[in-house]
Amino acid sequence: MHLPPADRTLSPHTGYSRAHWEAAADALLAAAEPYATEDRALYHFPGDRQSWSGRLSDGLEGYARTLLLAAFRRDETALERYADGLAAGVAGVWPRIEDRSQPLVEAASIALALRLTRPLLWDRLDDPVRQRAAAWLGDALTAEAWPCNWELFPVTVGGFLQEIGHAPAESRKAIDRGLERIEEWYVGGGWYTDGDGRKFDYYNGWAMHLYPVLHAWLARDDRLLELYGGRLSRHLEDYARLFGGDGAPMHQGRSLTYRFATTAPLWLGALTGRTPLSSGETRRLASGALRYFLERGAVDADGLLTLGWHGPDEAVLQGYSGPASPYWASKGFLGLLLPAEHEVWTAVEEPAPVERGDAVTPIAAPNWLLQSTSSDGLVRLHNHGSEDVRYDPYYTRLAYSTVTEPSTSYDNSVIVGDDPSRTDIVPLGVGDGWVASRHTAGGGARVTSVVLARGAVEVRAHLVTGAEPGTEVRLTGWATRAGVRTELLPAVGLDAALTGVTGEGGALFAAVARLTSEADPVPLGETVTVRADGPGELTVLWNEGPRVRVRPDGSGVDIVVEG
């Protein structure tokens, strides 16, 4: 991908300007075009992989997601091609939108693109084509959605159809139904769970906030924009802290192959004026993420987005991931809706939160503790509240970061017996420098966990109850990665191999961990002292900080900071 020279005057942190975003969008669109079918209704990208929805649906996905990119770019030449594809698609090529089917997802992208570019695309179509397209989209109004962010796809389709006067009553009903549904999943502080339970991930930004806020903005509905825009602004206070100094987003959750779609909520805040971030900080975070991926193999030699994180990587894929799935990243180009003279493009870049100083930040809604260090630009997420419906290493590990990824050797886990599982997570609170939770482990044992964090150092304590006496317990730390130092030292109840055994009643184990890119850090053993003070109680004395008393028990955790 050929990009303009770096602009270090306007963008001292990333070198990227609006011209870089335009060039990247143009290159992605040009690379995708040869894979369109002759009628332009489907885009079949190369490779052996096929999603569980099948080849036809995958081809529709290729059309819809690249159309969204063309819409954000407002490329009239490209939009003419997509108009041809739309006419063919609704004439019988595309699969129907049915209950819980992938075409419902893609219908939302198509409807949003048509709404954003109405004078350039929709209004230029022949009336019979418009009628067929509206009829095809109309099935989305009554199709059953999966009970998660999918509830917002009929909202997005309904918003467009209501605007053009098609099935206004049904459109209004679909909008109201979807917006009412997500109220059940709003947990406060700018955070949604993606459906029932406690599934916190990037779907907060690129779906749960994106669709309602864009709908309210496009509909010029001040009441809805005040509601959803306020939530977005609050979310961005936390969200901005999930990016490393190198631009990397936190490596946590599903659909990570969407990569720089992680920038969509940043741009959305600027677009709607609902953001706590300055224009220079917004662009620095967004451009940092785009640059991070473009420099690490996200695009292959043919200019296509690969299925993976850096380059191809099956570890971050799901059954629904097809050849065109990575083009959900098109949402990251939302910022191009803002004109070149907007401050988000003209302001000088400002440092990201991770670059402004070390921070340990509690996030109450997901019960996360973010730990960032400015010297190496690393961000660590201590997860004591997010869990998928099944054991999933991208949701249920104790910690994640911007430089590591979950490993098959069960990093950041408490292994009771031979079982590394962590289910039924119960948040026990998060505060200044600490976070705690309780979960079910192997053999029905219960583990109450507390993490204290300061600088790059962590103290991890785990009270294991309900296990048979003599059960082995092993703690694991951060996954290894070139250029990063990972350390885990035993502190209480563990031998040099980070292994201990349970006795009668509960058994308390503690270790000191560190993840850092610093070349010559202070020896880990000199940063903190951890000792057991009677059964079930720890005293933690930071070398340059306070003394903290920690008492986990079966019902909760007591944290007392002394000076």
Coordinates of C-alpha atoms in Angstrom, one line a residue:
M1 CA 0.0 0.0 0.0
H2 CA 1.5 3.3 -1.1
L3 CA 0.8 6.2 1.4
P4 CA 1.9 9.8 1.3
P5 CA 5.1 10.8 3.2
A6 CA 4.7 11.2 6.9
D7 CA 3.6 14.6 8.2
R8 CA 5.4 15.1 11.4
T9 CA 4.4 18.7 11.8
L10 CA 0.7 18.0 11.9
S11 CA 1.0 14.5 13.3
P12 CA 4.1 14.3 15.5
H13 CA 3.1 10.9 17.0
T14 CA 1.9 8.9 13.9
G15 CA 2.8 11.0 10.9
Y16 CA -0.6 10.2 9.4
S17 CA -2.9 12.9 8.1
R18 CA -6.3 12.8 6.3
A19 CA -4.4 12.2 3.1
H20 CA -3.1 8.9 4.6
W21 CA -6.7 7.8 5.5
E22 CA -7.9 8.7 2.0
A23 CA -5.0 6.8 0.4
A24 CA -5.6 3.7 2.5
A25 CA -9.3 3.7 1.7
D26 CA -8.6 4.1 -2.0
A27 CA -6.1 1.3 -2.0
L28 CA -8.5 -1.1 -0.2
L29 CA -11.3 -0.3 -2.6
A30 CA -9.1 -0.7 -5.6
A31 CA -7.7 -4.0 -4.4
A32 CA -11.2 -5.4 -3.7
E33 CA -12.7 -4.5 -7.1
P34 CA -11.2 -7.4 -9.1
Y35 CA -13.0 -9.9 -6.9
A36 CA -16.5 -8.6 -7.8
T37 CA -18.7 -10.9 -9.9
E38 CA -19.5 -9.7 -13.4
D39 CA -22.8 -8.1 -12.2
R40 CA -21.0 -6.6 -9.2
A41 CA -23.5 -8.0 -6.7
L42 CA -21.0 -10.2 -4.9
Y43 CA -17.4 -10.0 -3.9
H44 CA -15.6 -13.4 -3.6
F45 CA -12.2 -12.9 -2.0
P46 CA -9.5 -15.6 -2.5
G47 CA -8.7 -18.3 -0.1
D48 CA -10.0 -21.7 1.1
R49 CA -11.9 -20.4 4.1
Q50 CA -15.7 -20.2 4.1
S51 CA -17.9 -19.0 6.9
W52 CA -20.7 -21.2 8.3
S53 CA -23.2 -19.1 6.3
G54 CA -21.9 -20.3 3.0
R55 CA -20.3 -18.9 -0.1
L56 CA -23.3 -16.9 -1.3
S57 CA -23.7 -15.1 2.0
D58 CA -19.9 -14.5 2.1
G59 CA -20.1 -12.9 -1.3
L60 CA -22.9 -10.6 -0.1
E61 CA -20.7 -9.7 2.9
G62 CA -17.9 -8.7 0.6
Y63 CA -20.3 -6.4 -1.3
A64 CA -21.8 -4.8 1.8
R65 CA -18.7 -4.2 3.8
T66 CA -16.7 -2.7 0.9
L67 CA -19.8 -0.6 0.0
L68 CA -19.6 0.9 3.5
L69 CA -16.0 1.9 2.9
A70 CA -17.0 3.5 -0.4
A71 CA -19.8 5.4 1.4
F72 CA -17.4 6.8 4.0
R73 CA -15.0 7.8 1.3
R74 CA -17.8 9.3 -0.8
D75 CA -16.2 7.9 -3.9
E76 CA -18.7 8.6 -6.7
T77 CA -16.9 6.4 -9.2
A78 CA -16.9 3.5 -6.8
L79 CA -20.5 4.2 -5.8
E80 CA -21.6 3.9 -9.4
R81 CA -20.2 0.3 -9.5
Y82 CA -22.0 -0.5 -6.2
A83 CA -25.2 0.9 -7.7
D84 CA -24.9 -1.7 -10.5
G85 CA -24.3 -4.4 -7.9
L86 CA -27.3 -3.3 -5.9
A87 CA -29.5 -3.5 -8.9
A88 CA -28.4 -7.0 -9.7
G89 CA -28.4 -8.1 -6.0
V90 CA -32.0 -7.3 -5.4
A91 CA -33.1 -8.8 -8.7
G92 CA -32.5 -12.2 -7.3
V93 CA -28.8 -12.7 -6.7
W94 CA -28.7 -12.0 -3.0
P95 CA -30.1 -14.4 -0.4
R96 CA -33.2 -13.4 1.4
I97 CA -33.0 -11.9 4.9
E98 CA -34.3 -14.5 7.2
D99 CA -34.4 -15.0 11.0
R100 CA -30.9 -15.0 12.6
S101 CA -29.2 -15.1 9.2
Q102 CA -26.0 -13.3 8.1
P103 CA -27.8 -11.3 5.4
L104 CA -29.4 -9.4 8.3
V105 CA -26.0 -8.1 9.4
E106 CA -25.1 -7.1 5.8
A107 CA -28.4 -5.4 5.2
A108 CA -27.5 -3.0 8.0
S109 CA -24.2 -2.0 6.3
I110 CA -26.0 -1.6 3.0
A111 CA -28.8 0.5 4.5
L112 CA -26.3 2.7 6.4
A113 CA -24.3 3.2 3.2
L114 CA -27.4 4.2 1.3
R115 CA -28.5 6.6 3.9
L116 CA -25.1 8.3 4.1
T117 CA -24.8 8.6 0.3
R118 CA -28.4 9.1 -0.7
P119 CA -27.9 12.0 -3.2
L120 CA -25.0 10.1 -4.8
L121 CA -26.4 6.6 -5.0
W122 CA -30.0 6.0 -4.0
D123 CA -31.6 9.1 -5.6
R124 CA -29.9 8.2 -8.9
L125 CA -31.4 4.7 -9.1
D126 CA -34.3 3.8 -11.4
D127 CA -37.5 3.6 -9.5
P128 CA -38.0 -0.2 -10.1
V129 CA -34.6 -0.8 -8.6
R130 CA -35.4 1.3 -5.6
Q131 CA -38.6 -0.6 -5.1
R132 CA -36.9 -4.0 -5.2
A133 CA -34.1 -2.8 -2.9
A134 CA -36.6 -1.4 -0.4
A135 CA -38.5 -4.7 -0.5
W136 CA -35.3 -6.8 0.0
L137 CA -34.2 -4.6 2.9
G138 CA -37.8 -4.7 4.3
D139 CA -37.4 -8.3 5.4
A140 CA -34.9 -7.0 8.0
L141 CA -37.7 -5.2 9.8
T142 CA -39.4 -8.4 11.0
A143 CA -36.5 -10.9 10.9
E144 CA -35.6 -12.3 14.3
A145 CA -32.2 -11.1 15.5
W146 CA -29.8 -12.9 17.8
P147 CA -30.2 -11.4 21.3
C148 CA -27.1 -9.2 21.2
N149 CA -25.9 -6.4 19.0
W150 CA -27.8 -7.9 16.2
E151 CA -30.9 -6.2 17.6
L152 CA -29.5 -3.0 16.2
F153 CA -29.5 -4.2 12.5
P154 CA -33.2 -3.8 12.1
V155 CA -32.9 -0.3 13.7
T156 CA -30.3 0.7 11.1
V157 CA -32.4 -0.7 8.2
G158 CA -35.5 0.9 9.7
G159 CA -33.9 4.3 9.9
F160 CA -33.1 4.3 6.2
L161 CA -36.5 2.9 5.1
Q162 CA -38.4 5.4 7.3
E163 CA -36.4 8.2 5.7
I164 CA -37.3 7.2 2.2
G165 CA -41.0 6.6 3.1
H166 CA -41.0 2.8 2.7
A167 CA -43.2 0.9 5.2
P168 CA -43.0 3.8 7.7
A169 CA -45.1 2.0 10.4
E170 CA -43.1 -1.2 10.3
S171 CA -39.8 0.8 10.2
R172 CA -40.8 2.8 13.3
K173 CA -41.7 -0.4 15.1
A174 CA -38.4 -2.0 14.2
I175 CA -36.5 1.1 15.4
D176 CA -38.4 1.3 18.7
R177 CA -38.1 -2.5 19.3
G178 CA -34.3 -2.6 18.9
L179 CA -33.6 0.5 20.9
E180 CA -35.8 -0.7 23.7
R181 CA -34.0 -4.1 23.6
I182 CA -30.5 -2.7 24.2
E183 CA -31.7 -0.8 27.3
E184 CA -31.7 -4.2 29.1
W185 CA -28.0 -4.5 28.4
Y186 CA -26.9 -1.0 29.4
V187 CA -25.0 -1.4 32.7
G188 CA -24.0 2.2 33.3
G189 CA -20.8 4.2 32.9
G190 CA -21.0 4.2 29.1
W191 CA -20.9 0.4 28.9
Y192 CA -23.2 -2.2 27.4
T193 CA -22.9 -6.0 27.7
D194 CA -23.4 -7.6 24.3
G195 CA -26.5 -9.5 25.2
D196 CA -27.3 -11.2 28.4
G197 CA -24.5 -11.9 30.9
R198 CA -21.3 -10.0 31.1
K199 CA -19.8 -10.0 27.6
F200 CA -17.7 -6.8 27.4
D201 CA -15.6 -6.3 24.2
Y202 CA -15.2 -4.1 21.2
Y203 CA -18.9 -4.5 20.2
N204 CA -19.5 -1.8 22.7
G205 CA -17.9 0.7 20.4
W206 CA -18.4 -0.5 16.9
A207 CA -22.0 -1.7 17.4
M208 CA -23.8 -0.9 20.6
H209 CA -22.8 2.8 20.5
L210 CA -22.3 3.2 16.8
Y211 CA -25.7 2.3 15.4
P212 CA -27.9 4.2 17.9
V213 CA -25.7 7.3 17.8
L214 CA -25.5 7.3 14.0
H215 CA -29.3 6.8 13.8
A216 CA -30.0 9.7 16.1
W217 CA -27.5 11.9 14.3
L218 CA -28.9 11.1 10.8
A219 CA -32.5 11.4 12.0
R220 CA -31.7 14.7 13.7
D221 CA -33.4 13.4 16.8
D222 CA -32.0 15.6 19.6
R223 CA -33.6 13.6 22.4
L224 CA -32.0 10.3 21.2
L225 CA -28.7 12.0 20.5
E226 CA -28.6 13.4 24.0
L227 CA -29.2 10.0 25.4
Y228 CA -27.0 7.8 23.3
G229 CA -24.4 10.6 22.6
G230 CA -24.0 11.1 26.4
R231 CA -23.4 7.4 26.8
L232 CA -20.8 7.4 24.0
S233 CA -19.0 10.3 25.6
R234 CA -18.8 8.6 28.9
H235 CA -17.6 5.4 27.2
L236 CA -14.8 7.2 25.4
E237 CA -13.3 8.3 28.7
D238 CA -12.4 4.7 29.4
Y239 CA -12.1 3.5 25.8
A240 CA -9.2 5.9 25.0
R241 CA -7.1 4.1 27.6
L242 CA -7.4 0.8 25.7
F243 CA -4.7 1.8 23.1
G244 CA -1.0 1.3 23.5
G245 CA 1.7 3.8 22.7
D246 CA 2.4 2.0 19.4
G247 CA -1.3 2.3 18.4
A248 CA -2.3 -1.3 19.3
P249 CA -5.8 -1.8 20.6
M250 CA -6.2 -4.1 23.6
H251 CA -6.1 -7.8 22.5
Q252 CA -9.3 -9.0 24.1
G253 CA -12.7 -10.2 22.9
R254 CA -14.0 -11.7 19.7
S255 CA -13.9 -10.5 16.1
L256 CA -10.4 -9.1 16.4
T257 CA -9.9 -9.6 12.7
Y258 CA -11.9 -6.3 12.3
R259 CA -8.8 -4.6 13.5
F260 CA -9.1 -0.8 13.0
A261 CA -12.8 -0.9 13.3
T262 CA -11.7 -0.2 16.8
T263 CA -11.3 3.5 15.8
A264 CA -15.0 3.9 14.8
P265 CA -16.3 5.1 18.2
L266 CA -13.4 7.7 18.4
W267 CA -14.5 9.2 15.1
L268 CA -18.2 8.9 16.0
G269 CA -17.6 11.1 19.1
A270 CA -15.9 13.8 16.9
L271 CA -18.6 13.5 14.2
T272 CA -21.5 14.1 16.6
G273 CA -19.7 16.3 19.1
R274 CA -20.2 13.8 21.9
T275 CA -16.7 13.2 23.1
P276 CA -14.5 14.1 26.0
L277 CA -11.4 13.8 23.8
S278 CA -9.7 16.7 22.0
S279 CA -9.5 16.6 18.2
G280 CA -5.7 16.1 18.4
E281 CA -6.1 13.1 20.8
T282 CA -8.9 11.6 18.7
R283 CA -6.8 11.6 15.5
R284 CA -3.7 10.4 17.3
L285 CA -5.5 7.4 18.7
A286 CA -7.3 6.5 15.4
S287 CA -4.2 7.1 13.2
G288 CA -2.1 5.2 15.6
A289 CA -4.3 2.1 15.3
L290 CA -4.5 2.3 11.5
R291 CA -0.7 2.7 11.2
Y292 CA -0.2 -0.2 13.7
F293 CA -2.0 -2.6 11.5
L294 CA -0.8 -1.4 8.1
E295 CA 2.8 -1.8 9.3
R296 CA 2.2 -5.3 10.6
G297 CA 0.8 -7.3 7.7
A298 CA -2.9 -6.6 7.9
V299 CA -2.9 -6.1 4.2
D300 CA -1.4 -8.8 2.0
A301 CA 0.7 -8.5 -1.2
D302 CA -2.5 -8.1 -3.3
G303 CA -3.8 -5.3 -1.1
L304 CA -6.5 -7.3 0.6
L305 CA -7.2 -7.4 4.3
T306 CA -6.2 -10.8 5.7
L307 CA -8.1 -12.9 8.2
G308 CA -6.1 -12.3 11.4
W309 CA -4.6 -9.7 13.6
H310 CA -1.2 -8.7 12.2
G311 CA -1.1 -11.1 9.3
P312 CA -3.2 -14.2 8.9
D313 CA -4.0 -15.8 12.2
E314 CA -6.7 -18.4 12.8
A315 CA -6.6 -17.9 16.5
V316 CA -8.7 -14.7 16.3
L317 CA -11.3 -16.1 14.0
Q318 CA -14.8 -17.5 14.7
G319 CA -17.1 -19.7 12.8
Y320 CA -18.9 -16.7 11.3
S321 CA -15.6 -15.3 9.9
G322 CA -15.5 -15.5 6.1
P323 CA -13.1 -14.1 3.5
A324 CA -14.7 -10.7 3.6
S325 CA -15.2 -10.4 7.3
P326 CA -12.1 -8.3 7.9
Y327 CA -13.8 -5.5 5.9
W328 CA -15.9 -4.7 9.0
A329 CA -12.7 -2.6 9.4
S330 CA -14.4 -0.2 7.0
K331 CA -16.1 1.3 10.0
G332 CA -12.7 2.7 10.9
F333 CA -13.0 5.2 8.0
L334 CA -16.0 6.9 9.6
G335 CA -13.8 9.9 10.2
L336 CA -13.8 10.7 6.4
L337 CA -17.4 11.9 6.9
L338 CA -15.8 14.9 8.6
P339 CA -14.7 17.5 6.1
A340 CA -11.0 18.2 5.6
E341 CA -11.3 21.6 7.3
H342 CA -12.8 20.0 10.5
E343 CA -10.6 20.4 13.5
V344 CA -10.1 16.7 13.9
W345 CA -8.1 16.8 10.7
T346 CA -6.4 20.2 11.2
A347 CA -5.4 20.0 14.9
V348 CA -1.9 19.0 15.8
E349 CA -1.9 15.5 17.3
E350 CA -1.8 15.3 21.1
P351 CA -0.4 12.4 23.3
A352 CA -2.6 9.4 23.9
P353 CA -3.5 8.7 27.6
V354 CA -0.9 6.0 27.8
E355 CA 1.8 8.5 26.8
R356 CA 0.9 11.1 29.4
G357 CA 2.1 9.2 32.4
D358 CA 1.6 5.9 34.4
A359 CA -1.9 5.2 35.4
V360 CA -4.0 2.6 37.1
T361 CA -7.6 3.2 36.2
P362 CA -10.7 1.4 37.6
I363 CA -13.6 0.8 35.3
A364 CA -16.6 -0.1 37.3
A365 CA -19.1 -1.4 34.8
P366 CA -17.0 -4.3 33.4
N367 CA -15.1 -4.6 36.7
W368 CA -11.8 -4.0 34.9
L369 CA -8.6 -2.4 36.1
L370 CA -6.4 -0.8 33.4
Q371 CA -2.7 -0.5 34.1
S372 CA -0.6 1.6 31.7
T373 CA 3.0 2.7 31.7
S374 CA 4.3 5.6 29.7
S375 CA 7.9 4.5 29.5
D376 CA 7.1 1.6 27.2
G377 CA 3.5 2.4 26.1
L378 CA 2.0 -0.8 27.4
V379 CA -1.5 -1.2 28.6
R380 CA -2.7 -4.1 30.7
L381 CA -6.3 -5.0 31.4
H382 CA -7.0 -7.0 34.6
N383 CA -10.3 -8.8 33.8
H384 CA -12.5 -9.4 36.8
G385 CA -15.9 -9.1 35.2
S386 CA -16.1 -10.2 31.6
E387 CA -17.1 -13.7 30.6
D388 CA -18.5 -15.3 27.5
V389 CA -21.2 -18.0 27.7
R390 CA -18.5 -20.6 27.3
Y391 CA -14.9 -20.7 28.4
D392 CA -13.2 -18.5 25.9
P393 CA -9.5 -17.5 26.3
Y394 CA -10.3 -14.1 24.8
Y395 CA -12.9 -13.3 27.5
T396 CA -12.1 -15.3 30.6
R397 CA -8.3 -14.9 31.3
L398 CA -7.2 -12.9 34.3
A399 CA -5.4 -10.3 32.2
Y400 CA -4.9 -9.0 28.6
S401 CA -2.6 -6.4 27.1
T402 CA -1.8 -4.5 24.0
V403 CA 1.4 -6.5 23.4
T404 CA 0.4 -10.1 24.2
E405 CA -2.3 -12.5 23.2
P406 CA -3.8 -15.5 24.9
S407 CA -1.7 -18.7 24.6
T408 CA -2.6 -22.3 24.4
S409 CA -0.6 -22.9 27.6
Y410 CA -3.2 -21.0 29.6
D411 CA -1.4 -17.8 30.4
N412 CA -2.8 -15.6 33.2
S413 CA -4.7 -18.4 34.9
V414 CA -5.3 -20.2 38.2
I415 CA -5.1 -23.9 37.4
V416 CA -6.8 -26.0 40.1
G417 CA -5.8 -29.7 39.7
D418 CA -5.4 -29.9 35.9
D419 CA -8.3 -27.6 35.1
P420 CA -7.6 -24.0 34.0
S421 CA -11.2 -23.1 33.5
R422 CA -12.7 -19.8 34.9
T423 CA -16.4 -19.7 34.8
D424 CA -19.3 -18.0 36.7
I425 CA -17.2 -14.9 37.3
V426 CA -18.7 -12.7 40.1
P427 CA -17.3 -9.1 40.3
L428 CA -16.3 -8.2 43.8
G429 CA -15.4 -4.6 43.1
V430 CA -12.7 -2.3 41.7
G431 CA -11.1 0.7 43.2
D432 CA -7.9 2.8 43.5
G433 CA -5.2 0.3 42.4
W434 CA -7.1 -2.9 43.0
V435 CA -9.8 -5.2 41.4
A436 CA -11.3 -8.4 42.7
S437 CA -13.6 -11.2 41.6
R438 CA -14.7 -14.8 42.4
H439 CA -15.0 -17.6 40.0
T440 CA -15.6 -21.4 39.7
A441 CA -12.6 -23.5 38.9
G442 CA -11.8 -27.2 38.4
G443 CA -13.8 -29.7 40.5
G444 CA -16.2 -27.1 41.7
A445 CA -13.6 -25.2 43.7
R446 CA -14.1 -21.4 44.2
V447 CA -11.3 -18.9 43.7
T448 CA -11.5 -15.4 45.1
S449 CA -8.9 -13.3 43.3
V450 CA -7.5 -9.9 44.0
V451 CA -5.0 -7.9 42.0
L452 CA -3.1 -4.8 43.2
A453 CA -1.3 -2.8 40.6
R454 CA 1.3 0.0 40.7
G455 CA 3.5 1.1 37.8
A456 CA 4.2 -2.0 35.8
V457 CA 4.0 -4.4 38.8
E458 CA 1.1 -6.5 39.9
V459 CA 0.4 -8.5 43.1
R460 CA -1.9 -11.3 42.4
A461 CA -3.6 -13.1 45.3
H462 CA -6.0 -16.1 45.1
L463 CA -8.0 -17.8 47.8
V464 CA -9.0 -21.3 46.8
T465 CA -11.8 -22.9 48.7
G466 CA -13.9 -26.1 48.1
A467 CA -11.1 -28.1 46.7
E468 CA -10.0 -31.5 48.0
P469 CA -7.1 -31.2 50.5
G470 CA -3.8 -31.8 48.6
T471 CA -5.1 -30.5 45.3
E472 CA -2.3 -28.9 43.3
V473 CA -2.8 -25.2 42.4
R474 CA -0.6 -23.5 39.8
L475 CA -0.4 -19.9 38.8
T476 CA 0.6 -18.7 35.4
G477 CA 1.6 -15.2 34.2
W478 CA 1.8 -13.3 31.0
A479 CA 2.4 -15.1 27.7
T480 CA 5.9 -14.6 26.2
R481 CA 6.6 -12.4 23.2
A482 CA 9.8 -11.2 21.6
G483 CA 10.9 -7.8 22.9
V484 CA 8.8 -8.0 26.0
R485 CA 9.9 -9.1 29.5
T486 CA 7.4 -11.3 31.4
E487 CA 8.0 -12.2 35.1
L488 CA 6.1 -14.1 37.8
L489 CA 7.6 -14.6 41.2
P490 CA 6.2 -16.7 44.1
A491 CA 5.2 -14.7 47.2
V492 CA 2.9 -16.7 49.4
G493 CA 2.0 -20.5 49.4
L494 CA 3.9 -21.2 46.2
D495 CA 7.2 -23.0 45.4
A496 CA 9.7 -21.8 42.7
A497 CA 7.5 -23.5 40.0
L498 CA 4.6 -21.3 41.1
T499 CA 2.8 -24.4 42.5
G500 CA 1.2 -25.0 45.8
V501 CA -1.3 -27.4 47.4
T502 CA -4.6 -26.9 49.2
G503 CA -5.1 -27.9 52.8
E504 CA -8.1 -28.1 55.1
G505 CA -10.3 -25.1 54.5
G506 CA -9.2 -22.3 52.2
A507 CA -5.6 -21.9 50.9
L508 CA -4.2 -18.5 50.0
F509 CA -1.6 -18.1 47.2
A510 CA 0.1 -14.9 46.0
A511 CA 2.6 -14.0 43.3
V512 CA 4.2 -10.8 41.9
A513 CA 4.0 -10.3 38.2
R514 CA 5.3 -7.8 35.7
L515 CA 5.0 -7.2 31.9
T516 CA 7.3 -4.6 30.6
S517 CA 9.3 -3.5 27.5
E518 CA 11.8 -1.6 29.6
A519 CA 15.3 -2.7 28.8
D520 CA 16.6 -2.6 32.4
P521 CA 13.9 -2.3 35.0
V522 CA 14.4 -2.4 38.7
P523 CA 14.6 -6.1 39.8
L524 CA 11.0 -7.3 40.4
G525 CA 11.8 -8.6 43.9
E526 CA 12.8 -5.1 45.0
T527 CA 9.6 -3.4 44.0
V528 CA 7.2 -4.8 46.5
T529 CA 7.1 -7.0 49.6
V530 CA 4.2 -9.5 50.2
R531 CA 3.7 -11.5 53.3
A532 CA 1.0 -13.5 54.9
D533 CA -0.3 -12.1 58.2
G534 CA -2.4 -14.9 59.7
P535 CA -4.8 -17.2 57.8
G536 CA -6.3 -15.6 54.8
E537 CA -4.7 -12.2 55.1
L538 CA -1.9 -10.5 53.2
T539 CA 0.2 -7.3 53.7
V540 CA 1.5 -5.7 50.6
L541 CA 4.2 -3.0 51.0
W542 CA 5.1 -1.2 47.9
N543 CA 8.8 0.0 47.8
E544 CA 7.7 3.5 46.9
G545 CA 4.2 3.5 48.0
P546 CA 1.6 2.6 50.6
R547 CA 1.1 -0.5 52.8
V548 CA -2.1 -2.4 51.8
R549 CA -3.8 -5.1 53.8
V550 CA -5.8 -7.6 51.8
R551 CA -8.3 -10.1 53.2
P552 CA -10.2 -12.2 50.6
D553 CA -12.9 -14.5 51.9
G554 CA -15.8 -16.5 50.4
S555 CA -18.1 -13.5 50.3
G556 CA -15.9 -10.7 49.2
V557 CA -12.6 -8.8 49.7
D558 CA -11.5 -6.2 52.3
I559 CA -8.8 -3.8 51.1
V560 CA -7.3 -1.3 53.6
V561 CA -4.7 1.2 52.4
E562 CA -2.4 2.5 55.2
G563 CA -0.6 5.6 54.2

